[in-house]
mmCIF file of C-alpha atoms and ligand atoms in Angstrom:
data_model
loop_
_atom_site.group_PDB
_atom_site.id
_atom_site.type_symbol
_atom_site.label_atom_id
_atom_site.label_comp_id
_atom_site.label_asym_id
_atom_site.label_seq_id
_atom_site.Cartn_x
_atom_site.Cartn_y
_atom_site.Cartn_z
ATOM 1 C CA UNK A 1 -71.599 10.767 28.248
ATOM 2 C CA UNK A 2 -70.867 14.608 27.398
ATOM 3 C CA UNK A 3 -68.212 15.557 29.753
ATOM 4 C CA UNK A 4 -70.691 18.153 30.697
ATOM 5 C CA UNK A 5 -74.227 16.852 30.927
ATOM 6 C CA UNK A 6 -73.440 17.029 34.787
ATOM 7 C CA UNK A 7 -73.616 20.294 34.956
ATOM 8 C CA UNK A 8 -76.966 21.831 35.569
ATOM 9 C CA UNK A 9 -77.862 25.251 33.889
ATOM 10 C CA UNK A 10 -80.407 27.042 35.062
ATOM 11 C CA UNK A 11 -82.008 30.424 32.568
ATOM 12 C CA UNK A 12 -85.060 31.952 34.205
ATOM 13 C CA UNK A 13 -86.805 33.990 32.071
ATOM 14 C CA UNK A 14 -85.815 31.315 28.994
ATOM 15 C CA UNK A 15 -89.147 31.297 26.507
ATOM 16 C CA UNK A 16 -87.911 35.054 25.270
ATOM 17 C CA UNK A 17 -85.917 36.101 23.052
ATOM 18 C CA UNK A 18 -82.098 35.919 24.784
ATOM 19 C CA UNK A 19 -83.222 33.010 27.070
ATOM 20 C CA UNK A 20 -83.797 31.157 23.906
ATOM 21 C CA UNK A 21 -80.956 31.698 22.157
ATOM 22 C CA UNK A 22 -78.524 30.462 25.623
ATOM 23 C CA UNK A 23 -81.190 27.446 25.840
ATOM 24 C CA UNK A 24 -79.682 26.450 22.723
ATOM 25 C CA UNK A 25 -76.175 27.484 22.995
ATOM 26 C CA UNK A 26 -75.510 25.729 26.479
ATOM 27 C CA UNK A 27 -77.681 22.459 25.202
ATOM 28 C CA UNK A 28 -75.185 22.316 22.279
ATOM 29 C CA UNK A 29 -72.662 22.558 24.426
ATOM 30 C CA UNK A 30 -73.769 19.493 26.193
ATOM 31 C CA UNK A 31 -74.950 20.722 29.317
ATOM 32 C CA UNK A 32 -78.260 20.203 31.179
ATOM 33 C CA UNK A 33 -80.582 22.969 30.386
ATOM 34 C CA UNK A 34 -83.222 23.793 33.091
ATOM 35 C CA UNK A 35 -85.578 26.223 31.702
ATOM 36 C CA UNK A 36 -87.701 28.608 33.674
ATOM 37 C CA UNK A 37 -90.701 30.165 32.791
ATOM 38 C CA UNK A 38 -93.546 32.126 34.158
ATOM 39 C CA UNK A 39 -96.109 31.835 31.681
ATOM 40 C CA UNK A 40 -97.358 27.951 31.030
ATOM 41 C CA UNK A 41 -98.988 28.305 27.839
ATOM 42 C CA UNK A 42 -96.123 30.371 26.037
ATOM 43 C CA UNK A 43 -93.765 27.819 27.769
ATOM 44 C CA UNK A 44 -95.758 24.681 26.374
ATOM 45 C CA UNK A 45 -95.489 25.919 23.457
ATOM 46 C CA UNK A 46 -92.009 27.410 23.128
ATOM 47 C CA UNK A 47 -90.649 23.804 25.016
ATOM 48 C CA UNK A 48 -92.930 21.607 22.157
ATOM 49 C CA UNK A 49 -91.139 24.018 19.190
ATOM 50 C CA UNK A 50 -87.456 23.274 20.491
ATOM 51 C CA UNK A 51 -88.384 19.812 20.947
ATOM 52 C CA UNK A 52 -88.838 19.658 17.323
ATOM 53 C CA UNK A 53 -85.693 20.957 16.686
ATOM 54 C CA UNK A 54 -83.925 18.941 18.740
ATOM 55 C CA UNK A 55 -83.791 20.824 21.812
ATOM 56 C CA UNK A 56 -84.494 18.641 24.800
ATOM 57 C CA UNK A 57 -85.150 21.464 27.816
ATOM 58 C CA UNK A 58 -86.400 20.460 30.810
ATOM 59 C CA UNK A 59 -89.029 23.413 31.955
ATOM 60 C CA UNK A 60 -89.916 24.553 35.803
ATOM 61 C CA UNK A 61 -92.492 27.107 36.728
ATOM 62 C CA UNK A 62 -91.752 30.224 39.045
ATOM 63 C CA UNK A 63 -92.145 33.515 39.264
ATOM 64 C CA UNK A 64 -88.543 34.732 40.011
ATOM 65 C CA UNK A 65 -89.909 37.473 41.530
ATOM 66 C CA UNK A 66 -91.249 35.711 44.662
ATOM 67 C CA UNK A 67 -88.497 34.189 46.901
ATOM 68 C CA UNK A 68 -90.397 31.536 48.076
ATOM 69 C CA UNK A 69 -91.718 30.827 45.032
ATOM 70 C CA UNK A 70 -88.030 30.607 43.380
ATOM 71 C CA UNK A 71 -87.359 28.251 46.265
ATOM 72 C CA UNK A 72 -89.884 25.523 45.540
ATOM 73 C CA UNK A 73 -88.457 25.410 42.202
ATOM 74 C CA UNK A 74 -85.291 25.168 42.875
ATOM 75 C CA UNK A 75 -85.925 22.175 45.657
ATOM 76 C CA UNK A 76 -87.464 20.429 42.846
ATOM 77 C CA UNK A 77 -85.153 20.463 40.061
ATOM 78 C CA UNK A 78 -82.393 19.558 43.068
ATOM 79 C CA UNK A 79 -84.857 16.629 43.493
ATOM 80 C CA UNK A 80 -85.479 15.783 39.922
ATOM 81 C CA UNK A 81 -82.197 16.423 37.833
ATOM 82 C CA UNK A 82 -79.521 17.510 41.091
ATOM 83 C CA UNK A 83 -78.380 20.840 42.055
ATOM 84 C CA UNK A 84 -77.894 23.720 39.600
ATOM 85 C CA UNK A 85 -74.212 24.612 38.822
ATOM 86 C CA UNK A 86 -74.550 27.572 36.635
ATOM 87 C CA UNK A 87 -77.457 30.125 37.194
ATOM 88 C CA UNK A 88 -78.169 32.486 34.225
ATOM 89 C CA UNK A 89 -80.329 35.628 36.085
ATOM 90 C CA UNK A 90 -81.760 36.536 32.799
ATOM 91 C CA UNK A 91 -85.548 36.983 33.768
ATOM 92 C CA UNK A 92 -86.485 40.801 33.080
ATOM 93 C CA UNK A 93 -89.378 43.165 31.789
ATOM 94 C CA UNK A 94 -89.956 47.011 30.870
ATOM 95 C CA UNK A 95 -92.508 49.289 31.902
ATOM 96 C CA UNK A 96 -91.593 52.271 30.172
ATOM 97 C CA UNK A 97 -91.967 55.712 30.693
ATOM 98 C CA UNK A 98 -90.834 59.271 31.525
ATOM 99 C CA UNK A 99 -89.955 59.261 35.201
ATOM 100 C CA UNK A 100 -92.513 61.890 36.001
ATOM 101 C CA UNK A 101 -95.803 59.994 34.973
ATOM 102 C CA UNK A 102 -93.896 56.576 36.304
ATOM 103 C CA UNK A 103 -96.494 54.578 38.619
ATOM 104 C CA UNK A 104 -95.389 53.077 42.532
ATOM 105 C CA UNK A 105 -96.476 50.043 40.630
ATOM 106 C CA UNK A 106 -94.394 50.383 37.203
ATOM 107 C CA UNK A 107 -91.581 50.901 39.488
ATOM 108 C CA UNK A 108 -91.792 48.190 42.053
ATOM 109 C CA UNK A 109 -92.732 45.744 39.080
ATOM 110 C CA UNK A 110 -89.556 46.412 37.445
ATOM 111 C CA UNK A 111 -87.562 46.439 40.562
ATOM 112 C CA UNK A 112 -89.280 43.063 41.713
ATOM 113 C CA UNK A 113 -88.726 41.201 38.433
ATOM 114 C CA UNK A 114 -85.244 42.549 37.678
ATOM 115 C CA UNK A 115 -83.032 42.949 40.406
ATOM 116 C CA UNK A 116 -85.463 41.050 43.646
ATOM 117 C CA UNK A 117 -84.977 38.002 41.342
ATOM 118 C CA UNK A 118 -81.584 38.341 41.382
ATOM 119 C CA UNK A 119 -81.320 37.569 44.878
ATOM 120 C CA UNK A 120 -84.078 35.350 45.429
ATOM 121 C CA UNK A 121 -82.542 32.931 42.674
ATOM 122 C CA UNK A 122 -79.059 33.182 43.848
ATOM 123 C CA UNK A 123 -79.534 32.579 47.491
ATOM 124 C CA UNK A 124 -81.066 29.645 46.717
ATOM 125 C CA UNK A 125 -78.517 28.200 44.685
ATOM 126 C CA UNK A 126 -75.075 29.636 46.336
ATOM 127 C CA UNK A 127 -74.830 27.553 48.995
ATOM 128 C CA UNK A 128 -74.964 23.988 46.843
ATOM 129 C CA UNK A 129 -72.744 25.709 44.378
ATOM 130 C CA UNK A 130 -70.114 26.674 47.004
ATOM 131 C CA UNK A 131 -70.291 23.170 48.370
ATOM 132 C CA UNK A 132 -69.593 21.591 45.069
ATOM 133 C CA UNK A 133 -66.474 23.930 44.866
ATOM 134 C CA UNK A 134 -67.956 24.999 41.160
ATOM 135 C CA UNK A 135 -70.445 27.482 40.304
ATOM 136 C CA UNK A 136 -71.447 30.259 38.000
ATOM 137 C CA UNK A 137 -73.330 33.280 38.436
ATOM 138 C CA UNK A 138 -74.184 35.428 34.913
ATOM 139 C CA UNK A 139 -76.721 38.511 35.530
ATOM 140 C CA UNK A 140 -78.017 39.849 32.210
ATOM 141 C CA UNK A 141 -78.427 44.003 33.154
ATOM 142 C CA UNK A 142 -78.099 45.989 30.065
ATOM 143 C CA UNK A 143 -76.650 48.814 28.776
ATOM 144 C CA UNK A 144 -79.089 50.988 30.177
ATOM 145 C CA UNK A 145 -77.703 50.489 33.470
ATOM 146 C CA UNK A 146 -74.661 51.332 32.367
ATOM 147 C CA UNK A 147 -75.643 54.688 31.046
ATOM 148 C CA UNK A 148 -79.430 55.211 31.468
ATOM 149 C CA UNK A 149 -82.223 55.562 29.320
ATOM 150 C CA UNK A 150 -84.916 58.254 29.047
ATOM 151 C CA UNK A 151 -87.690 56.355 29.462
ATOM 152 C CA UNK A 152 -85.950 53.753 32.370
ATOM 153 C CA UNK A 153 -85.813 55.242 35.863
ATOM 154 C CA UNK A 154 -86.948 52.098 36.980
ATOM 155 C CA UNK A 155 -84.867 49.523 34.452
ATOM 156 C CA UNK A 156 -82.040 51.488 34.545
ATOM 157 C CA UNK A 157 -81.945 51.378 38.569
ATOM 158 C CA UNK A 158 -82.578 47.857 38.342
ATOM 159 C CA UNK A 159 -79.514 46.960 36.069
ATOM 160 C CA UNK A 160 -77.094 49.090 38.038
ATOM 161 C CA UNK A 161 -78.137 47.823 41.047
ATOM 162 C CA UNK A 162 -77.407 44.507 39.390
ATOM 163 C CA UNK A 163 -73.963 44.952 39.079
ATOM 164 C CA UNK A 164 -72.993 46.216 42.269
ATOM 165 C CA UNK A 165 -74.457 43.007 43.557
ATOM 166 C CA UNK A 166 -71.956 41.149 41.456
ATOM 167 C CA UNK A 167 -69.067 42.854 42.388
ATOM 168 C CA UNK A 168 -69.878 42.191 45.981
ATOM 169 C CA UNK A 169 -70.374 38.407 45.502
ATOM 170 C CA UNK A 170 -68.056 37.996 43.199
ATOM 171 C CA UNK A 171 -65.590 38.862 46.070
ATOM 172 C CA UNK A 172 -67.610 36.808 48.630
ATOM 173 C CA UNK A 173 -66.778 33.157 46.971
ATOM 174 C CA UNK A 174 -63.685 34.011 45.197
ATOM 175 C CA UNK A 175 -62.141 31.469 46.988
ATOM 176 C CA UNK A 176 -64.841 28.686 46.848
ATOM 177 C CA UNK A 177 -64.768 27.968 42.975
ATOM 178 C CA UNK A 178 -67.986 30.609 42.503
ATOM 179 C CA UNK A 179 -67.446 33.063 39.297
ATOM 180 C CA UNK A 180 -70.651 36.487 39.800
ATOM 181 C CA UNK A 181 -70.477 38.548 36.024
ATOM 182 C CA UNK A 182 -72.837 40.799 34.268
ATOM 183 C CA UNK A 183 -73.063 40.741 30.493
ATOM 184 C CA UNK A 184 -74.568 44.317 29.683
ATOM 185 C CA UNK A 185 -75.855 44.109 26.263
ATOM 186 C CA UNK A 186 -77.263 46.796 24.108
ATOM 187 C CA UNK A 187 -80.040 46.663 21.981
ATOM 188 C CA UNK A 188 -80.474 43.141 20.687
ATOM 189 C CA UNK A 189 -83.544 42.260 18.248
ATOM 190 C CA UNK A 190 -85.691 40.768 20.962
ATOM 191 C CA UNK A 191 -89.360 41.705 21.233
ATOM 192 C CA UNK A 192 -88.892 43.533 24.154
ATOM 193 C CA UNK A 193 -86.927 45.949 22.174
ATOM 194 C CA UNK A 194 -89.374 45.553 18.948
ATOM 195 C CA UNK A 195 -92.180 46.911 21.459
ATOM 196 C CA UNK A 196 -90.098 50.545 21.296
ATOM 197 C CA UNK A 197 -92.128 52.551 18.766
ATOM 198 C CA UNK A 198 -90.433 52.211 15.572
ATOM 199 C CA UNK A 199 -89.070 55.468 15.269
ATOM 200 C CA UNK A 200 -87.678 55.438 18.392
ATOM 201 C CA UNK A 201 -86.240 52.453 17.600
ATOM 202 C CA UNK A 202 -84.743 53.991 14.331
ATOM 203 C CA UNK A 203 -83.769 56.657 16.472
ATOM 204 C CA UNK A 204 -81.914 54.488 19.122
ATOM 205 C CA UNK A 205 -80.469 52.277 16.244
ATOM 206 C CA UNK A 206 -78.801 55.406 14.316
ATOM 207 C CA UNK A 207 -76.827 55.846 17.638
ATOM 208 C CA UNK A 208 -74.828 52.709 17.131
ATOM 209 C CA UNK A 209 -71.614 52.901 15.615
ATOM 210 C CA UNK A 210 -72.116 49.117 13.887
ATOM 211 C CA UNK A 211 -75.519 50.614 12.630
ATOM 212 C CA UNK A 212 -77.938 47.413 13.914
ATOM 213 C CA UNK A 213 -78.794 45.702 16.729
ATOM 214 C CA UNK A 214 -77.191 42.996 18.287
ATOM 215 C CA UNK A 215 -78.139 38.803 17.362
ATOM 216 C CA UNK A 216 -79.646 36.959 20.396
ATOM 217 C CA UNK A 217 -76.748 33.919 19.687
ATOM 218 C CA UNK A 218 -74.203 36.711 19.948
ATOM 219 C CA UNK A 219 -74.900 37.451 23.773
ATOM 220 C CA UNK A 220 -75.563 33.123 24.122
ATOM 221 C CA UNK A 221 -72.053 32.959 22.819
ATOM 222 C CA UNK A 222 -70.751 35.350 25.870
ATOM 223 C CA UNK A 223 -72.702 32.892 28.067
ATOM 224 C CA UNK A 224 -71.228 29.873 26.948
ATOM 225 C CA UNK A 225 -67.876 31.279 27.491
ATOM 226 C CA UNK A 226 -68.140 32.761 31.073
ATOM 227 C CA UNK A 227 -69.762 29.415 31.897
ATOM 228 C CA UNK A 228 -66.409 27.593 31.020
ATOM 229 C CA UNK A 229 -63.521 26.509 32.671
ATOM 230 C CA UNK A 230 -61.734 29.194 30.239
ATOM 231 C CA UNK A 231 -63.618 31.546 32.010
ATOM 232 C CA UNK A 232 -62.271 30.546 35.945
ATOM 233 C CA UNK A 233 -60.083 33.953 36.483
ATOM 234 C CA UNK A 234 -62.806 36.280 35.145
ATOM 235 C CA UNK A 235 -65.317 37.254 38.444
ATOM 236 C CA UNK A 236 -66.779 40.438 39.449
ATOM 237 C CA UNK A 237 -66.506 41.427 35.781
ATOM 238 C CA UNK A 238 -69.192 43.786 33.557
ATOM 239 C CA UNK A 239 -69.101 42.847 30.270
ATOM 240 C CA UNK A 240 -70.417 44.921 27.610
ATOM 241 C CA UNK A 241 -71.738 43.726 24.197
ATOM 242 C CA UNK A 242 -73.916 46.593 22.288
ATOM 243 C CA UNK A 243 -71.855 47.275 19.235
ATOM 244 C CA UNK A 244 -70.027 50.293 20.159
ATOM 245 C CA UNK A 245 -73.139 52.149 21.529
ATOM 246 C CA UNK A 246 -71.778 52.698 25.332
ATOM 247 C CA UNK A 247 -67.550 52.628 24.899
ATOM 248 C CA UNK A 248 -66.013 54.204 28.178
HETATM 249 N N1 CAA B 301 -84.463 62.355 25.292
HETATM 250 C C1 CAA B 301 -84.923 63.546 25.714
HETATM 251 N N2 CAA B 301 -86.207 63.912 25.728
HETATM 252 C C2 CAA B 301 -87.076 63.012 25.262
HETATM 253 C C3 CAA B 301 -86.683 61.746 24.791
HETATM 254 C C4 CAA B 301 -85.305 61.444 24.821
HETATM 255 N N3 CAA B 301 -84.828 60.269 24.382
HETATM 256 N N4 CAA B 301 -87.796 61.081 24.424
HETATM 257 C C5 CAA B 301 -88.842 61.872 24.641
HETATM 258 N N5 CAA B 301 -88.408 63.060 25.121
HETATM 259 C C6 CAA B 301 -89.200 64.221 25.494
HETATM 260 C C7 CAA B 301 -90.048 64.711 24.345
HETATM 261 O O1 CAA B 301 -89.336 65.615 23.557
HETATM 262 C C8 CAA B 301 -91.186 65.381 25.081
HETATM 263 O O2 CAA B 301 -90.775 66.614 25.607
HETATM 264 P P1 CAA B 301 -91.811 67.772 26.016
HETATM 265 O O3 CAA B 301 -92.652 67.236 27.125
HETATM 266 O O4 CAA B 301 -90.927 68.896 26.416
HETATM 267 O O5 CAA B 301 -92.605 68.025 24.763
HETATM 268 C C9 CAA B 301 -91.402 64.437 26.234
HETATM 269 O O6 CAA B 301 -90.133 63.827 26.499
HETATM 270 C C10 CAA B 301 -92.389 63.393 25.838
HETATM 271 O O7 CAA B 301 -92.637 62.676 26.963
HETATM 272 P P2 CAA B 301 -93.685 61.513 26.911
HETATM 273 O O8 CAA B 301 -93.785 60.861 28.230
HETATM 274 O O9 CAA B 301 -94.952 62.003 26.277
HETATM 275 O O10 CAA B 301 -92.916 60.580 25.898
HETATM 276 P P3 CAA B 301 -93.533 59.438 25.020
HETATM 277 O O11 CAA B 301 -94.701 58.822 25.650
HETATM 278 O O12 CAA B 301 -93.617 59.926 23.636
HETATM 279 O O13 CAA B 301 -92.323 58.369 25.100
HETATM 280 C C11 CAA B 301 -91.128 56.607 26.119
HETATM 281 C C12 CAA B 301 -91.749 57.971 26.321
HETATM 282 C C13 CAA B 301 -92.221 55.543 25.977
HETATM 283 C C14 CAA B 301 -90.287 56.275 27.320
HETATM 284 C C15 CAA B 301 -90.272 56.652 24.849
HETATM 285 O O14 CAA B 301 -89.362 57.728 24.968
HETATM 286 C C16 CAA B 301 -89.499 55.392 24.591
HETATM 287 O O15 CAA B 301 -90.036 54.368 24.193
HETATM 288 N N6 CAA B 301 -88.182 55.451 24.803
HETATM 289 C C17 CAA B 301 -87.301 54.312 24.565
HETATM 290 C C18 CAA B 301 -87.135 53.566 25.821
HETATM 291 C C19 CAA B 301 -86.178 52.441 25.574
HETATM 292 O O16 CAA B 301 -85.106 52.585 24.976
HETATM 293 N N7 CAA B 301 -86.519 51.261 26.043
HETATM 294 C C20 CAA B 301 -85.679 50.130 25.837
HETATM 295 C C21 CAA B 301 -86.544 48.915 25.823
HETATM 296 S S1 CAA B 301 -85.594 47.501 25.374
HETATM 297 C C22 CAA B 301 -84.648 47.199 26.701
HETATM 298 O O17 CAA B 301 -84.797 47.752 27.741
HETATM 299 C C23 CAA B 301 -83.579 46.165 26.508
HETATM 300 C C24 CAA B 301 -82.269 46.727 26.850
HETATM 301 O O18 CAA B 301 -81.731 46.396 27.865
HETATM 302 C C25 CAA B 301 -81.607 47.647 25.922
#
């Protein structure tokens, strides 16, 4: 048995485009890969496509925005595979658009899927991890909350407000074998940033010093390394990984 396969990762959010690409990275690392997923028709699909390339991801349904929601899932993987040792909060949408003409509901949408989920998923697997004496927390925020975006009012508060949550728990269980870090990438060739108009896009593209956007595998990679034992002394951390866009 791969030393490992023990360990339980859970990715919500995992049928797009970064949630892929760690799916992979951590199953070829040998872990357990627990995928979630909102949408059961994309995730049939996306789950029958890794299968035939040797992927073998087990998939659970939630909508990370809902606590109770997350809860039920999380009771059943417990039940099903055991508890979850490393929790990937990568689950995350955009609703665009200058901060004047920005809807109550484009703005409680974002905050509910983006930085809500944060919570609900964590609180429901802290207290196993800190148990265990081993866990991992990794929040994917963005650049954007790093610097803002025009365009983000509501993203951009989101991923911020992910971060300070990380420095607080990182400090919290320190001292019970629990690592809390954000990975801030920039622009990474996802759909999500395909769906900026192109010559935005071109536009946002022209403002990075390596002059292209980032590879999916390159923020798995990051993953994989702050979910190691290599990674114990590193908590409460913001990592950045956007090519030179955002240096401070
Ligand atoms: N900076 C300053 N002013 C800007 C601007 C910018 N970047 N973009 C537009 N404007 C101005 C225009 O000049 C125009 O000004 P006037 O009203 O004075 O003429 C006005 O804003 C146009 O406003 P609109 O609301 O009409 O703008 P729009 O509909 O054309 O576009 C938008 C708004 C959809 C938000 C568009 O700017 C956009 O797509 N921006 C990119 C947003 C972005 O980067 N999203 C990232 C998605 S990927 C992701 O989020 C992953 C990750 O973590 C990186």
């Amino acid at each position: 048995m791969n030393s490992l396969e023990h360990r339980i990762v859970l990715i919500t959010g995992a049928t797009g485009g970064l949630g892929t690409a760690m799916c992979k990275k951590m199953h070829d690392d040998g872990y357990k890969v627990v995928a979630n997923y909102r949408n059961e028709e994309k995730a049939l699909e996306w789950q029958k496509k890794l299968k035939e390339e040797g992927y073998d991801i087990a998939m659970y349904q939630a909508d990370v925005a809902d606590f109770d929601s997350v809860g039920r899932m999380v009771a059943k993987i417990t039940e099903d595979i055991g508890p979850v040792s490393i929790l990937v909060n990568n689950a995350g949408i955009t609703r665009d658009g200058a901060f004047r003409k920005m809807t109550w509901e484009n703005w409680r949408a974002v905050m509910s899927s983006n930085l809500d989920s944060v919570f609900n998923c964590t609180r429901h697997v802290i207290n196993p991890m800190i148990d265990s004496g081993f866990g991992r927390i990794i929040n994917i925020s963005s650049v954007n909350g790093q610097r803002g975006q025009f365009g983000q009012a509501n993203y951009s508060a989101a991923k911020a407000g992910m971060h300070g949550f990380t420095k607080t728990l990182a400090m919290e269980v320190a001292n019970k074998g629990v690592t809390v870090n954000t990975i801030s990438p920039g622009y990474i060739g996802t759909d999500m940033v395909m769906a900026v108009r192109e010559e935005i896009r071109n536009q946002i593209i022209a403002q990075i010093p390596m002059g292209r956007l980032g590879g999916t595998e390159e923020v798995a990679y990051l993953v994989s390394f702050l979910a190691s034992e290599h990674a114990n002394f590193i908590t409460g951390a913001n990592m950045s990984i956007n090519g030179g866009q955002h240096v401070y």
